[in-house]
Amino acid sequence: MKVNDQSLGEEISNAISHGIGAGLAIAGTVVLIIKSVHVGTAQDVVSASLYGSTLILLFLFSCIYHSLAHNRGKKVFRILDHCSIFLLILGTYIPVCLTLFNNALGWVIFGIMTAITVLGIVFNAINLEKWHKPSLILYLAMGWVSLLTIKPILDRINKIGIVYLIIGGIFYSLGVIFFKSKKKYMHFIWHLFVLAGAIFHFFFIYLYVYK
């Protein structure tokens, strides 16, 4: 049985993997918000909440998309699934820009990433097939722009924190190899790489941004 070019077994694996991710994202968001309340300002709490929300949405939309049969609802959630990638990239920048930096540089980066995210979501919503490949390039570019902020980040945290940040980015980037593959269960492997990348970035934010 095929469901959106993947077997039923593949779709079950895809749904379960990111269903677990959604559960972890909810738990992590609660813990992060509690910590931000104790160590930060109201702005820090909002930053943590926005980041956590984008993390939850990515895994939740992905889980629902892969759980649905091949129908109109699945097409809608496919668009939401791809749009949520833009949201999570922006969401991951938010604590860095508005809590760790909280200066002109942070707000400029936040503004640029927000603009790119809005454009990416609009283009994907209009024609996902046409913008699928450009969006993939844009995802990677948005993520690795963070390398330009390494020095100001190092001015505020120790080198171990940077390792968490870079390893997370590597997991996301290497996962694209499996995402592009048409072999069986490669999309499931991509999901595991996304989950690993998200976990490393969560601990980077939890341990080194909200400290």
XYZ file of N, CA and C in Angstrom:
633
model
N 0.848 -1.209 0.000
C 0.000 0.000 0.000
C 0.874 1.245 0.000
N 0.587 2.190 -0.866
C 1.373 3.410 -0.960
C 0.598 4.590 -0.402
N 1.261 5.410 0.369
C 0.659 6.625 0.900
C 1.597 7.769 0.555
N 1.214 8.587 -0.434
C 2.049 9.707 -0.857
C 3.460 9.255 -1.224
N 3.541 8.216 -2.083
C 4.807 7.683 -2.593
C 5.643 6.974 -1.537
N 5.110 6.781 -0.357
C 5.810 6.008 0.661
C 4.889 4.894 1.141
N 5.479 3.770 1.533
C 4.676 2.643 1.992
C 4.017 2.974 3.322
N 3.008 2.198 3.675
C 2.314 2.409 4.939
C 3.287 2.283 6.112
N 4.191 1.297 6.016
C 5.177 1.108 7.082
C 6.085 2.312 7.244
N 6.481 2.902 6.126
C 7.318 4.101 6.178
C 6.575 5.257 6.830
N 5.307 5.443 6.430
C 4.540 6.550 6.983
C 4.283 6.373 8.475
N 4.078 5.131 8.901
C 3.912 4.870 10.338
C 5.192 5.242 11.083
N 6.341 4.840 10.534
C 7.631 5.177 11.153
C 7.844 6.684 11.189
N 7.495 7.346 10.098
C 7.632 8.806 10.035
C 6.768 9.488 11.089
N 5.518 9.029 11.194
C 4.583 9.638 12.143
C 5.027 9.405 13.586
N 5.461 8.184 13.887
C 5.888 7.865 15.256
C 7.126 8.671 15.641
N 8.093 8.756 14.739
C 9.347 9.456 15.061
C 9.098 10.914 15.414
N 8.264 11.582 14.637
C 8.010 12.987 14.940
C 6.883 13.169 15.937
N 6.105 12.111 16.187
C 5.172 12.140 17.310
C 5.949 12.163 18.619
N 7.009 11.360 18.676
C 7.907 11.382 19.840
C 8.551 12.756 19.954
N 8.954 13.307 18.806
C 9.535 14.648 18.798
C 8.581 15.687 19.346
N 7.298 15.580 18.983
C 6.298 16.531 19.475
C 6.154 16.435 20.990
N 6.148 15.202 21.501
C 6.059 15.015 22.947
C 7.255 15.608 23.674
N 8.449 15.354 23.139
C 9.664 15.916 23.737
C 9.667 17.435 23.640
N 9.164 17.962 22.517
C 9.122 19.418 22.328
C 8.199 20.081 23.345
N 7.061 19.462 23.604
C 6.124 20.009 24.596
C 6.758 20.019 25.978
N 7.363 18.876 26.347
C 8.011 18.786 27.660
C 9.160 19.784 27.765
N 9.972 19.862 26.718
C 11.110 20.780 26.727
C 10.679 22.228 26.804
N 9.603 22.564 26.113
C 9.107 23.941 26.131
C 8.644 24.342 27.521
N 7.940 23.445 28.184
C 7.476 23.725 29.552
C 8.662 23.981 30.473
N 9.669 23.105 30.393
C 10.862 23.240 31.239
C 11.604 24.538 30.926
N 11.716 24.864 29.637
C 12.436 26.077 29.232
C 11.713 27.336 29.697
N 10.395 27.356 29.572
C 9.633 28.527 30.015
C 9.766 28.716 31.520
N 9.698 27.622 32.258
C 9.860 27.702 33.718
C 11.225 28.285 34.063
N 12.268 27.813 33.368
C 13.610 28.332 33.628
C 13.703 29.802 33.262
N 13.102 30.191 32.131
C 13.169 31.593 31.701
C 12.463 32.516 32.687
N 11.424 32.022 33.317
C 10.709 32.813 34.334
C 11.621 33.103 35.518
N 12.442 32.111 35.885
C 13.309 32.240 37.057
C 14.585 33.031 36.781
N 15.100 32.959 35.554
C 16.408 33.587 35.300
C 16.349 34.797 34.378
N 15.190 35.060 33.763
C 15.140 36.120 32.761
C 14.066 37.161 32.986
N 13.890 37.984 31.971
C 12.897 39.052 31.977
C 11.640 38.576 31.242
N 10.644 39.451 31.170
C 9.422 39.123 30.427
C 9.742 38.855 28.958
N 10.682 39.628 28.403
C 11.089 39.416 27.010
C 11.713 38.044 26.825
N 12.486 37.603 27.810
C 13.109 36.283 27.741
C 12.059 35.175 27.773
N 11.029 35.366 28.566
C 9.943 34.380 28.649
C 9.208 34.298 27.315
N 8.957 35.448 26.713
C 8.302 35.479 25.398
C 9.178 34.789 24.354
N 10.487 35.050 24.391
C 11.416 34.421 23.445
C 11.392 32.906 23.592
N 11.427 32.433 24.833
C 11.389 30.991 25.093
C 10.079 30.388 24.602
N 8.991 31.103 24.825
C 7.669 30.616 24.414
C 7.550 30.530 22.898
N 8.065 31.534 22.200
C 8.009 31.537 20.738
C 8.862 30.415 20.156
N 10.068 30.251 20.699
C 10.936 29.165 20.239
C 10.265 27.818 20.471
N 9.757 27.608 21.677
C 9.106 26.341 21.999
C 7.900 26.070 21.123
N 7.146 27.108 20.824
C 5.961 26.954 19.972
C 6.337 26.492 18.573
N 7.406 27.063 18.015
C 7.827 26.660 16.667
C 8.363 25.232 16.672
N 9.000 24.844 17.763
C 9.516 23.478 17.896
C 8.360 22.481 17.928
N 7.346 22.798 18.718
C 6.168 21.928 18.817
C 5.452 21.834 17.478
N 5.256 22.979 16.825
C 4.526 22.996 15.556
C 5.215 22.156 14.494
N 6.542 22.237 14.416
C 7.252 21.465 13.401
C 6.991 19.973 13.564
N 7.172 19.458 14.768
C 6.995 18.024 14.983
C 5.527 17.618 14.916
N 4.646 18.477 15.397
C 3.218 18.167 15.376
C 2.676 18.123 13.949
N 2.992 19.142 13.150
C 2.533 19.163 11.759
C 3.087 17.973 10.984
N 4.348 17.652 11.215
C 4.969 16.523 10.526
C 4.291 15.213 10.910
N 4.036 15.042 12.204
C 3.382 13.824 12.692
C 1.991 13.675 12.078
N 1.217 14.754 12.074
C -0.140 14.708 11.515
C -0.094 14.436 10.016
N 0.803 15.116 9.325
C 0.931 14.930 7.873
C 1.181 13.470 7.518
N 2.119 12.845 8.219
C 2.457 11.459 7.907
C 1.425 10.468 8.438
N 0.539 10.921 9.315
C -0.508 10.052 9.858
C -1.736 9.989 8.958
N -1.924 11.001 8.123
C -3.129 11.094 7.302
C -3.043 10.238 6.042
N -4.217 9.784 5.595
C -4.300 9.085 4.315
C -4.100 10.105 3.198
N -3.924 9.597 1.990
C -3.663 10.486 0.851
C -4.956 11.183 0.439
N -5.201 12.346 1.030
C -6.423 13.096 0.738
C -6.125 14.593 0.797
N -7.170 15.390 0.747
C -6.995 16.841 0.745
C -6.316 17.327 2.026
N -6.689 16.706 3.140
C -6.095 17.088 4.419
C -4.593 16.875 4.433
N -4.148 15.789 3.811
C -2.712 15.499 3.760
C -1.973 16.564 2.954
N -2.611 17.033 1.870
C -1.994 18.082 1.053
C -1.826 19.372 1.850
N -2.842 19.689 2.650
C -2.777 20.896 3.484
C -1.655 20.778 4.501
N -1.577 19.622 5.156
C -0.549 19.453 6.183
C 0.845 19.300 5.589
N 0.932 18.919 4.326
C 2.249 18.909 3.667
C 2.775 20.334 3.555
N 1.891 21.257 3.197
C 2.279 22.664 3.118
C 2.663 23.182 4.500
N 1.837 22.861 5.504
C 2.128 23.296 6.874
C 3.438 22.698 7.371
N 3.680 21.443 7.000
C 4.913 20.756 7.388
C 6.135 21.507 6.864
N 6.102 21.890 5.600
C 7.242 22.594 5.000
C 7.363 24.022 5.532
N 6.237 24.676 5.739
C 6.271 26.043 6.273
C 6.816 26.073 7.697
N 6.538 25.014 8.453
C 6.989 24.980 9.851
C 8.505 24.882 9.966
N 9.175 24.452 8.899
C 10.645 24.428 8.916
C 11.173 25.855 8.981
N 10.585 26.734 8.171
C 10.952 28.153 8.242
C 10.704 28.701 9.646
N 9.556 28.332 10.217
C 9.207 28.834 11.551
C 10.209 28.375 12.600
N 10.633 27.100 12.535
C 11.579 26.606 13.538
C 12.941 27.270 13.399
N 13.390 27.486 12.169
C 14.676 28.170 11.991
C 14.609 29.560 12.614
N 13.536 30.290 12.301
C 13.337 31.605 12.920
C 13.226 31.469 14.427
N 12.452 30.483 14.880
C 12.253 30.290 16.311
C 13.540 30.014 17.061
N 14.462 29.292 16.424
C 15.745 28.986 17.059
C 16.617 30.232 17.166
N 16.467 31.143 16.215
C 17.207 32.407 16.278
C 16.675 33.334 17.373
N 15.385 33.237 17.679
C 14.769 34.211 18.587
C 15.456 34.297 19.952
N 15.692 33.188 20.671
C 16.374 33.310 21.964
C 17.793 33.872 21.842
N 18.475 33.518 20.744
C 19.830 34.035 20.539
C 19.790 35.540 20.296
N 18.892 35.969 19.420
C 18.818 37.391 19.046
C 18.261 38.269 20.158
N 17.200 37.806 20.816
C 16.475 38.668 21.749
C 16.804 38.430 23.216
N 17.467 37.303 23.511
C 17.863 37.042 24.901
C 19.377 37.077 25.060
N 20.090 36.278 24.252
C 21.549 36.229 24.387
C 22.187 37.540 23.933
N 21.755 38.063 22.784
C 22.285 39.340 22.284
C 21.521 40.518 22.883
N 20.235 40.601 22.573
C 19.366 41.692 23.048
C 19.999 43.059 22.789
N 20.472 43.236 21.550
C 21.067 44.514 21.144
C 20.685 44.790 19.690
N 21.286 45.815 19.098
C 20.942 46.176 17.718
C 21.206 45.027 16.749
N 22.354 44.325 16.923
C 22.686 43.199 16.057
C 21.603 42.125 16.129
N 21.191 41.812 17.347
C 20.167 40.792 17.540
C 18.863 41.142 16.849
N 18.443 42.389 16.985
C 17.188 42.813 16.379
C 17.279 42.865 14.858
N 18.445 43.220 14.321
C 18.628 43.231 12.863
C 18.527 41.810 12.307
N 19.235 40.874 12.938
C 19.187 39.479 12.491
C 17.765 38.937 12.603
N 17.113 39.241 13.720
C 15.732 38.804 13.918
C 14.825 39.354 12.813
N 14.999 40.611 12.468
C 14.187 41.227 11.420
C 14.395 40.583 10.067
N 15.665 40.325 9.733
C 15.985 39.696 8.444
C 15.403 38.287 8.371
N 15.590 37.508 9.435
C 15.084 36.137 9.461
C 13.558 36.099 9.419
N 12.929 37.060 10.073
C 11.467 37.128 10.046
C 10.969 37.405 8.633
N 11.634 38.331 7.937
C 11.245 38.667 6.564
C 11.400 37.460 5.640
N 12.527 36.745 5.764
C 12.760 35.559 4.934
C 11.721 34.487 5.240
N 11.409 34.316 6.520
C 10.416 33.321 6.930
C 9.048 33.626 6.336
N 8.639 34.870 6.414
C 7.337 35.271 5.858
C 7.290 35.006 4.355
N 8.348 35.389 3.646
C 8.403 35.164 2.199
C 8.382 33.673 1.873
N 9.167 32.894 2.624
C 9.219 31.453 2.396
C 7.866 30.798 2.597
N 7.166 31.189 3.646
C 5.844 30.627 3.930
C 4.848 31.009 2.840
N 4.881 32.262 2.415
C 3.963 32.727 1.367
C 4.199 31.967 0.063
N 5.470 31.840 -0.346
C 5.779 31.152 -1.600
C 5.406 29.673 -1.534
N 5.669 29.024 -0.390
C 5.314 27.615 -0.245
C 3.807 27.418 -0.248
N 3.095 28.346 0.355
C 1.632 28.252 0.395
C 1.031 28.434 -0.997
N 1.662 29.277 -1.813
C 1.164 29.530 -3.171
C 1.444 28.347 -4.097
N 2.681 27.854 -4.070
C 3.061 26.755 -4.962
C 4.214 25.978 -4.344
N 3.877 24.959 -3.566
C 4.897 24.191 -2.848
C 5.844 23.469 -3.800
N 5.318 22.899 -4.875
C 6.161 22.149 -5.806
C 7.200 23.047 -6.469
N 6.777 24.230 -6.884
C 7.676 25.162 -7.562
C 8.784 25.634 -6.638
N 8.465 25.864 -5.367
C 9.420 26.441 -4.427
C 10.087 25.406 -3.524
N 9.875 24.122 -3.835
C 10.416 23.068 -2.969
C 11.945 23.099 -2.919
N 12.596 23.081 -4.082
C 14.065 23.071 -4.121
C 14.671 24.394 -3.643
N 14.152 25.554 -4.107
C 14.677 26.821 -3.571
C 14.524 26.926 -2.057
N 13.432 26.382 -1.535
C 13.210 26.436 -0.086
C 14.257 25.621 0.654
N 14.622 24.466 0.092
C 15.634 23.617 0.719
C 16.959 24.356 0.830
N 17.335 25.053 -0.225
C 18.563 25.854 -0.211
C 18.452 26.975 0.815
N 17.278 27.581 0.878
C 17.050 28.681 1.808
C 17.098 28.211 3.255
N 16.563 27.013 3.529
C 16.632 26.451 4.883
C 18.087 26.378 5.352
N 18.932 25.789 4.493
C 20.341 25.614 4.849
C 21.043 26.959 5.005
N 20.762 27.876 4.091
C 21.394 29.200 4.150
C 20.999 29.939 5.422
N 19.712 29.904 5.758
C 19.244 30.563 6.983
C 19.925 29.981 8.215
N 20.058 28.654 8.226
C 20.667 28.000 9.378
C 22.130 28.354 9.554
N 22.884 28.318 8.449
C 24.325 28.522 8.559
C 24.744 29.984 8.590
N 23.790 30.895 8.426
C 24.080 32.316 8.654
C 24.549 32.518 10.093
N 24.162 31.590 10.956
C 24.554 31.680 12.370
C 26.069 31.691 12.540
N 26.813 31.160 11.548
C 28.277 31.182 11.637
C 28.808 32.613 11.698
N 28.066 33.539 11.109
C 28.483 34.942 11.129
C 28.351 35.549 12.521
N 27.634 34.860 13.390
C 27.423 35.380 14.750
C 28.261 34.631 15.786
N 29.184 33.790 15.318
C 29.979 32.980 16.249
C 30.747 33.852 17.244
N 31.396 34.908 16.756
C 32.193 35.748 17.659
C 31.341 36.390 18.752
N 30.230 37.070 18.417
C 29.419 37.634 19.496
C 28.821 36.576 20.420
N 28.576 35.376 19.885
C 28.089 34.300 20.753
C 29.188 33.877 21.717
N 30.431 33.722 21.184
C 31.559 33.322 22.033
C 31.876 34.367 23.100
N 31.535 35.617 22.825
C 31.739 36.671 23.821
C 30.810 36.499 25.020
N 29.759 35.680 24.839
C 28.737 35.556 25.873
C 28.649 34.171 26.501
N 29.133 33.135 25.788
C 29.079 31.778 26.333
C 30.426 31.098 26.105
N 30.604 29.892 26.701
C 31.873 29.190 26.493
C 31.836 28.335 25.224
N 32.975 27.764 24.877
C 33.118 27.050 23.611
C 32.268 25.787 23.541
N 31.967 25.185 24.679
C 31.143 23.970 24.668
C 29.754 24.280 24.107
N 29.243 25.455 24.440
C 27.946 25.860 23.920
C 27.944 25.952 22.407
N 29.032 26.475 21.848
C 29.161 26.571 20.392
C 29.161 25.184 19.764
N 29.778 24.222 20.448
C 29.813 22.846 19.948
C 28.391 22.299 19.805
N 27.553 22.541 20.819
C 26.145 22.123 20.739
C 25.468 22.744 19.517
N 25.707 24.030 19.310
C 25.090 24.757 18.201
C 25.523 24.184 16.854
N 26.825 23.960 16.695
C 27.355 23.469 15.419
C 26.936 22.025 15.152
N 26.979 21.177 16.186
C 26.566 19.777 16.000
C 25.106 19.704 15.568
N 24.275 20.544 16.175
C 22.871 20.587 15.769
C 22.728 20.943 14.306
N 23.487 21.944 13.858
C 23.452 22.348 12.458
C 23.944 21.258 11.528
N 24.959 20.518 11.964
C 25.494 19.420 11.152
C 24.454 18.314 10.989
N 23.755 17.980 12.074
C 22.703 16.964 11.983
C 21.630 17.378 10.982
N 21.167 18.619 11.088
C 20.159 19.106 10.141
C 20.669 19.019 8.707
N 21.907 19.462 8.486
C 22.464 19.528 7.133
C 22.705 18.147 6.537
N 23.284 17.239 7.323
C 23.522 15.881 6.828
C 22.209 15.159 6.565
N 21.201 15.500 7.339
C 19.895 14.876 7.146
C 19.312 15.131 5.775
N 19.701 16.240 5.154
C 19.192 16.584 3.820
C 19.557 15.497 2.805
N 20.690 14.843 3.007
C 21.116 13.755 2.112
C 20.051 12.665 2.082
N 19.547 12.314 3.252
C 18.524 11.271 3.350
C 17.170 11.789 2.871
N 16.917 13.070 3.117
C 15.672 13.692 2.663
C 15.551 13.638 1.139
N 16.673 13.819 0.448
C 16.676 13.825 -1.017
C 16.655 12.413 -1.610
N 17.015 11.423 -0.807
C 17.074 10.050 -1.302
C 15.670 9.477 -1.508
N 15.517 8.670 -2.543
C 14.231 8.032 -2.836
C 14.172 6.598 -2.304
N 15.247 6.165 -1.649
C 15.281 4.798 -1.142
C 14.334 4.638 0.049
N 13.920 3.413 0.260
C 12.938 3.126 1.301
C 13.481 3.462 2.689
N 12.646 4.063 3.487
C 12.906 4.459 4.876
C 13.957 5.562 5.029
N 14.391 6.152 3.927
C 15.341 7.257 4.033
C 14.688 8.502 4.638
N 13.385 8.685 4.383
C 12.694 9.836 4.972
C 12.621 9.678 6.491
N 12.463 8.449 6.942
C 12.465 8.165 8.381
C 13.822 8.513 8.992
N 14.900 8.173 8.288
C 16.244 8.521 8.763
C 16.392 10.042 8.834
N 15.866 10.733 7.829
C 15.856 12.204 7.840
C 15.172 12.713 9.104
N 14.056 12.100 9.472
C 13.341 12.499 10.685
C 14.222 12.353 11.924
N 14.992 11.283 11.979
C 15.873 11.067 13.130
C 16.964 12.133 13.193
N 17.480 12.528 12.039
C 18.496 13.586 12.001
C 17.904 14.921 12.440
N 16.668 15.198 12.014
C 15.992 16.426 12.445
C 15.792 16.411 13.953
N 15.377 15.273 14.478
C 15.171 15.140 15.920
C 16.474 15.370 16.674
N 17.570 14.785 16.174
C 18.875 14.962 16.816
C 19.318 16.419 16.764
N 19.157 17.060 15.605
C 19.523 18.473 15.478
C 18.735 19.343 16.426
N 17.439 19.074 16.537
C 16.573 19.854 17.422
C 16.971 19.674 18.884
N 17.355 18.461 19.255
C 17.763 18.190 20.639
C 19.037 18.962 20.987
N 20.026 18.937 20.101
C 21.269 19.670 20.370
C 21.019 21.169 20.465
N 20.180 21.697 19.591
C 19.883 23.129 19.646
C 19.064 23.482 20.878
N 18.189 22.571 21.310
C 17.425 22.827 22.533
C 18.365 22.959 23.726
N 19.308 22.032 23.843
C 20.217 22.088 24.994
C 21.179 23.266 24.902
N 21.524 23.675 23.679
C 22.306 24.903 23.518
C 21.542 26.080 24.115
N 20.268 26.177 23.788
C 19.447 27.285 24.286
C 19.190 27.148 25.781
N 18.839 25.946 26.220
C 18.501 25.735 27.634
C 19.698 25.966 28.553
N 20.863 25.455 28.148
C 22.041 25.511 29.022
C 22.841 26.800 28.898
N 22.840 27.408 27.700
C 23.777 28.513 27.475
C 23.124 29.858 27.164
N 21.878 29.853 26.716
C 21.187 31.127 26.489
C 20.450 31.554 27.750
N 19.725 30.607 28.340
C 19.021 30.881 29.602
C 19.847 30.287 30.734
N 20.744 31.091 31.278
C 21.660 30.563 32.294
C 21.589 31.395 33.571
